[in-house]
mmCIF file of C-alpha atoms in Angstrom:
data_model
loop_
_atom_site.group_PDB
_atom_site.id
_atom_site.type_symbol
_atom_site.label_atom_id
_atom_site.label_comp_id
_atom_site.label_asym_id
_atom_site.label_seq_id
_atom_site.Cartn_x
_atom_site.Cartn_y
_atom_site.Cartn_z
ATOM 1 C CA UNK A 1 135.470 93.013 67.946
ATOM 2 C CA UNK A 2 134.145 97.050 68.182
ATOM 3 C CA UNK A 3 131.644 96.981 71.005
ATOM 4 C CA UNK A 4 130.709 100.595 72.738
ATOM 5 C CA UNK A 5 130.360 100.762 76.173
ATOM 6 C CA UNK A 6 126.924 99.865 77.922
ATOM 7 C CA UNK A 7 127.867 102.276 81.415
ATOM 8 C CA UNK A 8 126.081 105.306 79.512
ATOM 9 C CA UNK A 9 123.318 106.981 78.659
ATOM 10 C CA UNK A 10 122.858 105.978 75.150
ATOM 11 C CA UNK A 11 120.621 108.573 72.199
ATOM 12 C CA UNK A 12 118.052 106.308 69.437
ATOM 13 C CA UNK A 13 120.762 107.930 66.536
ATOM 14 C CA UNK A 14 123.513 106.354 68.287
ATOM 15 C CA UNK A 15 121.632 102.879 68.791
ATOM 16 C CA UNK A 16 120.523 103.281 64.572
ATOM 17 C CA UNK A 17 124.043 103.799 63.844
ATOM 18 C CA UNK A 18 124.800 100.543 65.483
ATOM 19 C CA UNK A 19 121.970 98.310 64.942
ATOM 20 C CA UNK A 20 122.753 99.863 61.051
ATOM 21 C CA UNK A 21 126.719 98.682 61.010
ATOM 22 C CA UNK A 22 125.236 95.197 62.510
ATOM 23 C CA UNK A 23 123.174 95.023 59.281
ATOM 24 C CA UNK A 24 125.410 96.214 56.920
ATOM 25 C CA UNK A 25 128.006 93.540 57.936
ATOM 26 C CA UNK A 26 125.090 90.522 58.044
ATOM 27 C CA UNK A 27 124.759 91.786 54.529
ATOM 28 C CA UNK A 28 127.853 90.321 53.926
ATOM 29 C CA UNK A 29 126.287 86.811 54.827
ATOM 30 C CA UNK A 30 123.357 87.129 53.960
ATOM 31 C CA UNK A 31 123.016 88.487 50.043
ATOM 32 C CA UNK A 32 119.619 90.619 48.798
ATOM 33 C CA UNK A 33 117.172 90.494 51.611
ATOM 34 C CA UNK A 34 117.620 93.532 53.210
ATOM 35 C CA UNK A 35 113.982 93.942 54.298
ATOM 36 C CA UNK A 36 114.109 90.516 56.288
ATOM 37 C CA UNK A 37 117.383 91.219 57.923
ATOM 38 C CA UNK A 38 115.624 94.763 58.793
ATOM 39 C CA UNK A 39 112.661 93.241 60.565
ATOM 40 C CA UNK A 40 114.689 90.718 62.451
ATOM 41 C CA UNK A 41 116.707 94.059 63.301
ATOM 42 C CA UNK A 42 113.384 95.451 64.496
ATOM 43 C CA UNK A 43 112.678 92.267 66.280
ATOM 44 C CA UNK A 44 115.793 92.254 68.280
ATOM 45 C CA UNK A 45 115.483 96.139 69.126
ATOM 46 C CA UNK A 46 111.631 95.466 70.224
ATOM 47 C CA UNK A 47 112.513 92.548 72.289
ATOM 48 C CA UNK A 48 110.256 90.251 70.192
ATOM 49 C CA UNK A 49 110.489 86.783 68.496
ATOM 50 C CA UNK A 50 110.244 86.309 64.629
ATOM 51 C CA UNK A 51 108.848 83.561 62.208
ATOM 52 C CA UNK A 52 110.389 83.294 59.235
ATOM 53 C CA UNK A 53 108.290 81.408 57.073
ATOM 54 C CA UNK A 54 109.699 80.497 53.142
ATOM 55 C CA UNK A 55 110.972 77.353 51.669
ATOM 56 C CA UNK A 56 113.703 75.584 51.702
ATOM 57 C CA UNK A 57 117.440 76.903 50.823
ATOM 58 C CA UNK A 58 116.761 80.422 50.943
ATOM 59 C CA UNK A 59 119.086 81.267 54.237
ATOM 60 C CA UNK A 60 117.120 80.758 56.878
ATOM 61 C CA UNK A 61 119.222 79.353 59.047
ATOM 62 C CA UNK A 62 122.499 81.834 57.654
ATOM 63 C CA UNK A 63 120.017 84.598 59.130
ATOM 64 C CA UNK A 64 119.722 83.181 62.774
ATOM 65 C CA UNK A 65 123.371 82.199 62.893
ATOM 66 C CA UNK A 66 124.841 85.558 61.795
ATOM 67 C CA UNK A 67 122.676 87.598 63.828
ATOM 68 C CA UNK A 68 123.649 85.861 66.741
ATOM 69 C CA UNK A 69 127.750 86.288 65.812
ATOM 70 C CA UNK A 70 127.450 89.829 64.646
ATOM 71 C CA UNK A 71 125.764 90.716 67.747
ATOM 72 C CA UNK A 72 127.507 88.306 70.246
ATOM 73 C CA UNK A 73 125.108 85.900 71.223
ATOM 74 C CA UNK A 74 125.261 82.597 73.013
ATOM 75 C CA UNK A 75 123.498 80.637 70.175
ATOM 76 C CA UNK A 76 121.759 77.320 70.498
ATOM 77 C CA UNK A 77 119.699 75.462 67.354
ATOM 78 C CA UNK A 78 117.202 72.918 67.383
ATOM 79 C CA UNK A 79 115.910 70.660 64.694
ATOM 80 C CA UNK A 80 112.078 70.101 65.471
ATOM 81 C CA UNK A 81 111.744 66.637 64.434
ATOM 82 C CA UNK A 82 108.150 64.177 65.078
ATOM 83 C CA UNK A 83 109.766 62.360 68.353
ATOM 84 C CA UNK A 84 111.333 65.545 69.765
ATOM 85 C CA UNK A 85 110.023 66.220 73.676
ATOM 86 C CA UNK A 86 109.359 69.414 75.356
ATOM 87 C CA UNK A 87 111.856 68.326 78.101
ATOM 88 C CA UNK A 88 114.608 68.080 75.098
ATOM 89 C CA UNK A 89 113.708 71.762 74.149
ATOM 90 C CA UNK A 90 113.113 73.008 78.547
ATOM 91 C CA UNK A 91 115.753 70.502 79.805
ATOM 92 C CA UNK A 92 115.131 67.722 82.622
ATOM 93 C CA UNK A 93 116.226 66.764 86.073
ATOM 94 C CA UNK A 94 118.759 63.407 85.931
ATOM 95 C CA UNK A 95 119.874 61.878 88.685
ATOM 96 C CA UNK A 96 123.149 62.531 89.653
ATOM 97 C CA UNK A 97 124.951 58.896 90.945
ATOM 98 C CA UNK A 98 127.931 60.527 93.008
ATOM 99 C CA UNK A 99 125.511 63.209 94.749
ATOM 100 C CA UNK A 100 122.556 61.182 95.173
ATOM 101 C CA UNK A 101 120.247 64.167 94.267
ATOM 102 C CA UNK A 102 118.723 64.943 90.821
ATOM 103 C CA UNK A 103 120.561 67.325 88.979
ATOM 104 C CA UNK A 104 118.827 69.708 86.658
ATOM 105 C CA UNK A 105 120.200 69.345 82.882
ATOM 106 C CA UNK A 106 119.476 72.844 81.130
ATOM 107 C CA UNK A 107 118.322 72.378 77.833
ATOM 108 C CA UNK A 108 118.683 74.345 74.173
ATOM 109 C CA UNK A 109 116.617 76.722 75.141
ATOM 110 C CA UNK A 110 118.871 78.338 77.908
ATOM 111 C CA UNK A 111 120.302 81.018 75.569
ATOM 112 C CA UNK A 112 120.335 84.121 73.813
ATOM 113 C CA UNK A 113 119.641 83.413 70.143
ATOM 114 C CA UNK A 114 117.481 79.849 69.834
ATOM 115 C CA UNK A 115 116.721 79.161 65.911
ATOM 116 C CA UNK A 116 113.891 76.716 66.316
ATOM 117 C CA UNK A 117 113.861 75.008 62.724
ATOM 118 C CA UNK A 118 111.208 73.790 61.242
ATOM 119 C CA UNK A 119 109.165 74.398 64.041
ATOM 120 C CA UNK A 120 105.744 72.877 62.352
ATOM 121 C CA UNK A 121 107.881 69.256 61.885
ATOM 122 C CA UNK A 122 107.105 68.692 65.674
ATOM 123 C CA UNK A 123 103.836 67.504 67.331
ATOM 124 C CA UNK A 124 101.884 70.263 69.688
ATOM 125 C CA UNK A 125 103.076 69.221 72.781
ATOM 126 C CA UNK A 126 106.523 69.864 71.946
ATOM 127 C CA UNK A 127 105.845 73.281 70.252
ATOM 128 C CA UNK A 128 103.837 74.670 72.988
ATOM 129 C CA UNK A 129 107.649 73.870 75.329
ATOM 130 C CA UNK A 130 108.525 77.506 73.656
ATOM 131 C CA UNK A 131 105.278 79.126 74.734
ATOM 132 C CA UNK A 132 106.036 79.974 78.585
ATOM 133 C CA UNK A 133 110.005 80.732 77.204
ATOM 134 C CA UNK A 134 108.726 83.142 74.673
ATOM 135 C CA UNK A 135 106.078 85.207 76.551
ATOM 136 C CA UNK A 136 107.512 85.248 80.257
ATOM 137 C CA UNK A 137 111.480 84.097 79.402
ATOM 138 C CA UNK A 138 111.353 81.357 81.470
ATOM 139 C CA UNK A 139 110.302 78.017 81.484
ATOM 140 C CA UNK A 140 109.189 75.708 84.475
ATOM 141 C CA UNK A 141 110.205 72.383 84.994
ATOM 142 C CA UNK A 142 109.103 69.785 87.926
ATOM 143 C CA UNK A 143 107.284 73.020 89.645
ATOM 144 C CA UNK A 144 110.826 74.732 89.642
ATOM 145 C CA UNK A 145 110.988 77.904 87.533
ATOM 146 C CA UNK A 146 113.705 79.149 86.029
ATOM 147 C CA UNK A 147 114.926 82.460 84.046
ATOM 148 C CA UNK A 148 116.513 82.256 80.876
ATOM 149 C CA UNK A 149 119.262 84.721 79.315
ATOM 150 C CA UNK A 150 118.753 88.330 79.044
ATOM 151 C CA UNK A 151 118.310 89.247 75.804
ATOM 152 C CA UNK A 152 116.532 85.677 74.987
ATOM 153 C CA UNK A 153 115.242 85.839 71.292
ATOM 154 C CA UNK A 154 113.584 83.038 69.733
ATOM 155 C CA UNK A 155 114.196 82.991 65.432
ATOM 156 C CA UNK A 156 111.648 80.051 64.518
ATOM 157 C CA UNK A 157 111.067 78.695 60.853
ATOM 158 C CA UNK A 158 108.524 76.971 58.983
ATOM 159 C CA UNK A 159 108.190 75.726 55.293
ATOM 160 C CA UNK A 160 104.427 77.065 54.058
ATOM 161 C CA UNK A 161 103.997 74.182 51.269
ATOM 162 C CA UNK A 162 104.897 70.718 52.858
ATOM 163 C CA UNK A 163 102.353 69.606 54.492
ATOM 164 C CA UNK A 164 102.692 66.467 54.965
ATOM 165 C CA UNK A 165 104.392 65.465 58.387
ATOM 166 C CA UNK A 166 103.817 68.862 59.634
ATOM 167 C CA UNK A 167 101.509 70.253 62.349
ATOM 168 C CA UNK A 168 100.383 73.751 61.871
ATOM 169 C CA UNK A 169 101.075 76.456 64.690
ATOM 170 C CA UNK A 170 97.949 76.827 66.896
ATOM 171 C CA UNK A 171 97.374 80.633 67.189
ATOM 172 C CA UNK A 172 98.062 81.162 70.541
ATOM 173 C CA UNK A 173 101.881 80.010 69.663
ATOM 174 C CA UNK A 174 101.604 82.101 66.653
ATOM 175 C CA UNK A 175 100.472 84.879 68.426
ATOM 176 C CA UNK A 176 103.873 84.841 70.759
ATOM 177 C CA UNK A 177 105.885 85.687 67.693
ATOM 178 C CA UNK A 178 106.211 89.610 67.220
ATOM 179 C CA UNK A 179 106.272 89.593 63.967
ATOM 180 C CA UNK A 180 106.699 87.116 60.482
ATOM 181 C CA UNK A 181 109.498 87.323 57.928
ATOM 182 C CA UNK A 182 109.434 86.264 53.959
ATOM 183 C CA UNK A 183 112.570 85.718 52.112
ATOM 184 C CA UNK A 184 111.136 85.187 48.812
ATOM 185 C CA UNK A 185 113.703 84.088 45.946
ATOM 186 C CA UNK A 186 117.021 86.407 44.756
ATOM 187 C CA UNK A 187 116.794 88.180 42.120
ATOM 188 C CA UNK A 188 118.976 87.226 39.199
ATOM 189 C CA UNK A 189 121.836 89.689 39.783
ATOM 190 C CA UNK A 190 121.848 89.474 43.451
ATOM 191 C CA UNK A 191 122.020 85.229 42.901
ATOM 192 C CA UNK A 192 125.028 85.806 40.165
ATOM 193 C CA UNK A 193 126.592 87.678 43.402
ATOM 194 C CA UNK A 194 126.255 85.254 45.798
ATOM 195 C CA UNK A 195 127.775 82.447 43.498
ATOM 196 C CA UNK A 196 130.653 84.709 42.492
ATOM 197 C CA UNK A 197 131.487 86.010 45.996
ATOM 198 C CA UNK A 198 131.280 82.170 47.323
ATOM 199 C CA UNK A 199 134.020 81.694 44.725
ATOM 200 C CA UNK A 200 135.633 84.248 45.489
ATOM 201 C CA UNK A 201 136.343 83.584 49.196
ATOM 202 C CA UNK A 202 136.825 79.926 48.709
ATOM 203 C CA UNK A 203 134.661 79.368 51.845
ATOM 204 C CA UNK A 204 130.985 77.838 52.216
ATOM 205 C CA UNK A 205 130.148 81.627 53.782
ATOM 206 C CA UNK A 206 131.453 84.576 54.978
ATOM 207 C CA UNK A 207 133.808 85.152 57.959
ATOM 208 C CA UNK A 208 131.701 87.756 59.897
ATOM 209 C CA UNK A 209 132.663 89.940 62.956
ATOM 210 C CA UNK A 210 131.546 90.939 66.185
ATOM 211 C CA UNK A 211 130.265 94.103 66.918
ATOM 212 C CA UNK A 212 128.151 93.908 69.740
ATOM 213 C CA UNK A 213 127.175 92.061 73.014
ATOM 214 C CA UNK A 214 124.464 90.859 75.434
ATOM 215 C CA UNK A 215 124.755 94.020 77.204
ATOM 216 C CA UNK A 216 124.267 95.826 74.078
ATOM 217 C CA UNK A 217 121.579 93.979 72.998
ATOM 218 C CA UNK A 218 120.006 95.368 76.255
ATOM 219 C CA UNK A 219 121.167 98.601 76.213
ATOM 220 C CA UNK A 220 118.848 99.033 72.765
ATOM 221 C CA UNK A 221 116.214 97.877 74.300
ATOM 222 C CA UNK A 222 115.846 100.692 76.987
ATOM 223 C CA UNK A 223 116.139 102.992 74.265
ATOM 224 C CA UNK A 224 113.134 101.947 72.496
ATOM 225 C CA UNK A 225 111.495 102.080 75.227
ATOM 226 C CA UNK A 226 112.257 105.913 75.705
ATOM 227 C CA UNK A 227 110.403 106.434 72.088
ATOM 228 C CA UNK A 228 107.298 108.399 72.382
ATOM 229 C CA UNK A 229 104.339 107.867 70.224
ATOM 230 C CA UNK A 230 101.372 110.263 69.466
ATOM 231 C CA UNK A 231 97.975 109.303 70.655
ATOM 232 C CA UNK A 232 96.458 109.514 67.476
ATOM 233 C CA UNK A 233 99.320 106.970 66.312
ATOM 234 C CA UNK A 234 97.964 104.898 69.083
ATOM 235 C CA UNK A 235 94.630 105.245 67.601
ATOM 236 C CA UNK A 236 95.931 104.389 64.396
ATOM 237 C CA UNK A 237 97.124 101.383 65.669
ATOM 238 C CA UNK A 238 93.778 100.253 67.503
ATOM 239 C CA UNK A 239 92.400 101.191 64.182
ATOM 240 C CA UNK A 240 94.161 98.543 61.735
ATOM 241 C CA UNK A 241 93.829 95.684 64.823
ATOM 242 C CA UNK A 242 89.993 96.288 64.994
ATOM 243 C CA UNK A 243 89.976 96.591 61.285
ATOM 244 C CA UNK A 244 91.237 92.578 60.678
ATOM 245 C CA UNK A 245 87.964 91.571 63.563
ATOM 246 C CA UNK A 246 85.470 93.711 61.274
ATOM 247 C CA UNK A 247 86.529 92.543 58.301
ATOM 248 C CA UNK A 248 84.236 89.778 56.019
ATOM 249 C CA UNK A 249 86.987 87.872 54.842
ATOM 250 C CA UNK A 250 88.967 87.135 58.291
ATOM 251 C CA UNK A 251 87.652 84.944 60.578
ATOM 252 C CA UNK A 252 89.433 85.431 63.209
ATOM 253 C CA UNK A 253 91.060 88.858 64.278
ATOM 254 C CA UNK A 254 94.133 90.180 65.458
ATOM 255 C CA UNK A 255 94.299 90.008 69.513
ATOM 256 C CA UNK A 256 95.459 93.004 71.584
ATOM 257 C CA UNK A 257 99.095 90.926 71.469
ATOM 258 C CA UNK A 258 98.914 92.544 67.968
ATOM 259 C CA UNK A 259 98.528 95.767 68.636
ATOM 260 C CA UNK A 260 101.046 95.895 71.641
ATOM 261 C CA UNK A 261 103.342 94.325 68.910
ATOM 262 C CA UNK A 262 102.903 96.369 66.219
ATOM 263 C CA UNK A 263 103.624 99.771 68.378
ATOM 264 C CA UNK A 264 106.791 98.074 69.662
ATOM 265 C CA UNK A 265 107.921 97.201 66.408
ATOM 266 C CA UNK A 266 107.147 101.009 65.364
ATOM 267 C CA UNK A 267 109.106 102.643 67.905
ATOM 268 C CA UNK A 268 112.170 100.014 67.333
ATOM 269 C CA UNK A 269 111.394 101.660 63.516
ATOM 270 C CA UNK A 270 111.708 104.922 64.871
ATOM 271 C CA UNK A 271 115.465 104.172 66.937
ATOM 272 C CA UNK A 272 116.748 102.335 63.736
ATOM 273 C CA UNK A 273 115.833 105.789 61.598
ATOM 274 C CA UNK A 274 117.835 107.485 64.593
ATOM 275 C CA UNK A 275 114.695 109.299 66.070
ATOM 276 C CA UNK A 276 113.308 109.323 69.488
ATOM 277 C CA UNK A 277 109.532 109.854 68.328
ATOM 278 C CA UNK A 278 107.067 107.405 65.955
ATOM 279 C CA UNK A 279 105.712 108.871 63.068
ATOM 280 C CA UNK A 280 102.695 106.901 60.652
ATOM 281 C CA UNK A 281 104.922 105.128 58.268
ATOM 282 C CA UNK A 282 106.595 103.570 61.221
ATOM 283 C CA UNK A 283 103.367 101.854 61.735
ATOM 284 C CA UNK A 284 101.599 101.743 58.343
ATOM 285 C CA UNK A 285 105.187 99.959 57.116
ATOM 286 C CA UNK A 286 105.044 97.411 60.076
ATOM 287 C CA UNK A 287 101.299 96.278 60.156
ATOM 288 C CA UNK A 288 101.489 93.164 57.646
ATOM 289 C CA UNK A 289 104.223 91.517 59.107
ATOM 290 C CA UNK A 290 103.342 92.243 62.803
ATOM 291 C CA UNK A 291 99.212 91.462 61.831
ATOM 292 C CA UNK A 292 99.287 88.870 59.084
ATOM 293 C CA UNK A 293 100.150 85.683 60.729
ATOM 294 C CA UNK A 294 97.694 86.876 63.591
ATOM 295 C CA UNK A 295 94.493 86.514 61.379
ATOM 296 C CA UNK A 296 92.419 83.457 59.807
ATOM 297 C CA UNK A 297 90.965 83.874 56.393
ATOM 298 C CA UNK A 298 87.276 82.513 56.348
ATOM 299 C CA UNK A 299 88.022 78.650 54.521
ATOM 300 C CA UNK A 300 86.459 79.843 51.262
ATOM 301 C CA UNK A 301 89.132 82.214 50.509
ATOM 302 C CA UNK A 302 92.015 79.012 50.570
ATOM 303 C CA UNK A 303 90.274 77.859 47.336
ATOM 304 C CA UNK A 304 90.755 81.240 45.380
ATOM 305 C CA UNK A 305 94.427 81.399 46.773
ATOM 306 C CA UNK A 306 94.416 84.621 49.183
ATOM 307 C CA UNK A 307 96.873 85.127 51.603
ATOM 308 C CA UNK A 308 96.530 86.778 54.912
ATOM 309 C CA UNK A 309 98.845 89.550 53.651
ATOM 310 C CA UNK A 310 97.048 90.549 50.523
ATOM 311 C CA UNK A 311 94.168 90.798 53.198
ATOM 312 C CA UNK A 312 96.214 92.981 55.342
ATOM 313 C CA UNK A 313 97.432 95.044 52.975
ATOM 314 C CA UNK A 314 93.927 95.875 51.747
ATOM 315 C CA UNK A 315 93.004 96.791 55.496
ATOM 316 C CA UNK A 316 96.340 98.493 55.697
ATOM 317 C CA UNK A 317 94.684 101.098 52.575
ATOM 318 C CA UNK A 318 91.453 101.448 53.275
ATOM 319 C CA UNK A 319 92.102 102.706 56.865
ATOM 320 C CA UNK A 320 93.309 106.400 57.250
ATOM 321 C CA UNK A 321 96.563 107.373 58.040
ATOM 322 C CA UNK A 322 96.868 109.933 60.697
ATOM 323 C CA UNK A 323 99.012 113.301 60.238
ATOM 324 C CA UNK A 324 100.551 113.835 63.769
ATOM 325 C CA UNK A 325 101.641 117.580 64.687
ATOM 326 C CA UNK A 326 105.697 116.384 63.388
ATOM 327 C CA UNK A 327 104.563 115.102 60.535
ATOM 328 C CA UNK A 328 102.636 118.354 59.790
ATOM 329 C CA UNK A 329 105.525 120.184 60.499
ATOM 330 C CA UNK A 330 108.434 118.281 58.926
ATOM 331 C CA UNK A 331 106.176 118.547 55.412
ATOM 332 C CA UNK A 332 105.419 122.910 55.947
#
């Protein structure tokens, strides 16, 4: 294990050097998605939660598990099934026979990494167990609340085509997540890898090692917070959000969650680049996956097969991108 100490002051290129070696060596796992295993890197550094949202068989679950060893994490996983109950996601007081007193039972969700699979298998009662967990990182049980781990980070899937059996997020849960993630299908090449390094190490998957900790995990966090953004970057920001509430083919528009998300997930851009300041990329790159799964298309558009991020990305042109005073001066 190669951990660096957490007792000092740490710089945004030393925490991108790190977060970078903890993605180069889930690379090993996880073969030819760099851009998802980015923005669940971005996730982690902004302190948010992530939906990944694909089909079956395309690593999902590799993803969640080998972030959680590579960084360290107490890791928990839950299969979201029709009769799960919220108290087997919070946990549940049983009475204890030699004490006489009920004794709380923790459940899954007292952790650091919780993959919550298949997330849209269980009924709304059940899903909306996560929603206290995920926005205050805590959850309440019997009027008793309760704090969970520090980092807490919740990695939840969903499969976009069965419907069947499912119940779709409301979007106040959907709103909680800080951003969404699509795998999409290997390319050829990057499948004939896979196969041939599975042969190769005569193992199911890859052996991966530890490079970080909790402590770590926590230590990024305060230096994203140190990142300083531009007002007009700000601006920028307000300026995509408002655009998905003016817009005539969304229904309904991004909340200020959004936009608090999106300028999180931009300075966690910035630290992974190694820089202590945002620049417009960092947000123009981020605003479909932090935005998307925040909008509602107006019901006419499911017939001609539009997605929420074809919308976005139209938004994401047709609204100007700022030039802020380092961007002016990097380019002279």
């Amino acid at each position: 294990m190669t951990t660096t100490s957490t007792n000092r002051l740490r710089t945004a290129e030393q925490v991108g050097e790190q977060a970078g070696a903890v993605l180069r060596e889930i690379g090993r796992a996880v073969v030819g998605k760099p851009d998802a295993l980015e923005h669940v890197m971005l996730a982690v550094l902004a302190g948010g939660h992530v939906l990944v949202e694909d089909l079956p068989g395309l690593g999902k679950t590799l993803l969640a598990r080998s972030f959680a060893t590579t960084l360290g994490l107490d890791f928990r996983r839950i299969q979201f099934t029709p009769d799960l109950l919220p108290s087997d996601v919070t946990g549940t007081p049983l009475y204890d026979q030699r004490s006489g007193e009920m004794v709380f039972h923790p459940g899954p969700v007292f952790t650091h990494l919780l993959l919550a699979d298949e997330i849209n298998r269980t009924p709304p009662k059940t899903q909306a167990a996560l929603l206290e967990a995920m926005a205050e990182s805590q959850v309440t049980v019997d009027g008793e609340t309760r704090p969970l781990a520090d980092p807490f980070l919740v990695i939840a899937t969903a499969n976009p085509v069965e419907y069947e059996g499912t119940y779709s997020l409301p979007e106040a849960q959907l709103d909680r997540f800080q951003l969404r993630v699509r795998m999409g299908y290997l390319a050829a090449r990057e499948e004939l890898a896979m196969l041939r390094a599975r042969i190769d190490r005569a193992a199911p998957e890859a052996v991966l090692e530890r490079l970080a900790g909790p402590d770590d995990v926590v230590a990024w966090r305060a230096v994203v917070e140190r990142v300083e953004i531009d007002d007009d970057l700000l601006e920028y920001a307000v300026a995509l959000v408002g655009a998905t509430r003016d817009h005539p083919q969304i229904s309904i528009g991004a909340s200020p969650r959004g936009g608090l998300a999106l300028v999180q997930l931009a300075r966690a851009r910035a630290v992974l680049d190694g820089r202590d300041y945002v620049v417009p990329e960092d947000v123009k790159g981020l605003a479909v996956p932090a935005l998307a799964h925040r909008v509602s298309l107006r019901p006419e558009l499911w017939v001609r097969e539009m997605s929420t991020d074809d919308v976005l990305r139209e938004i994401v042109d047709s609204v100007g991108t700022p030039t802020t005073r380092r961007t002016a001066a990097a380019s002279s």
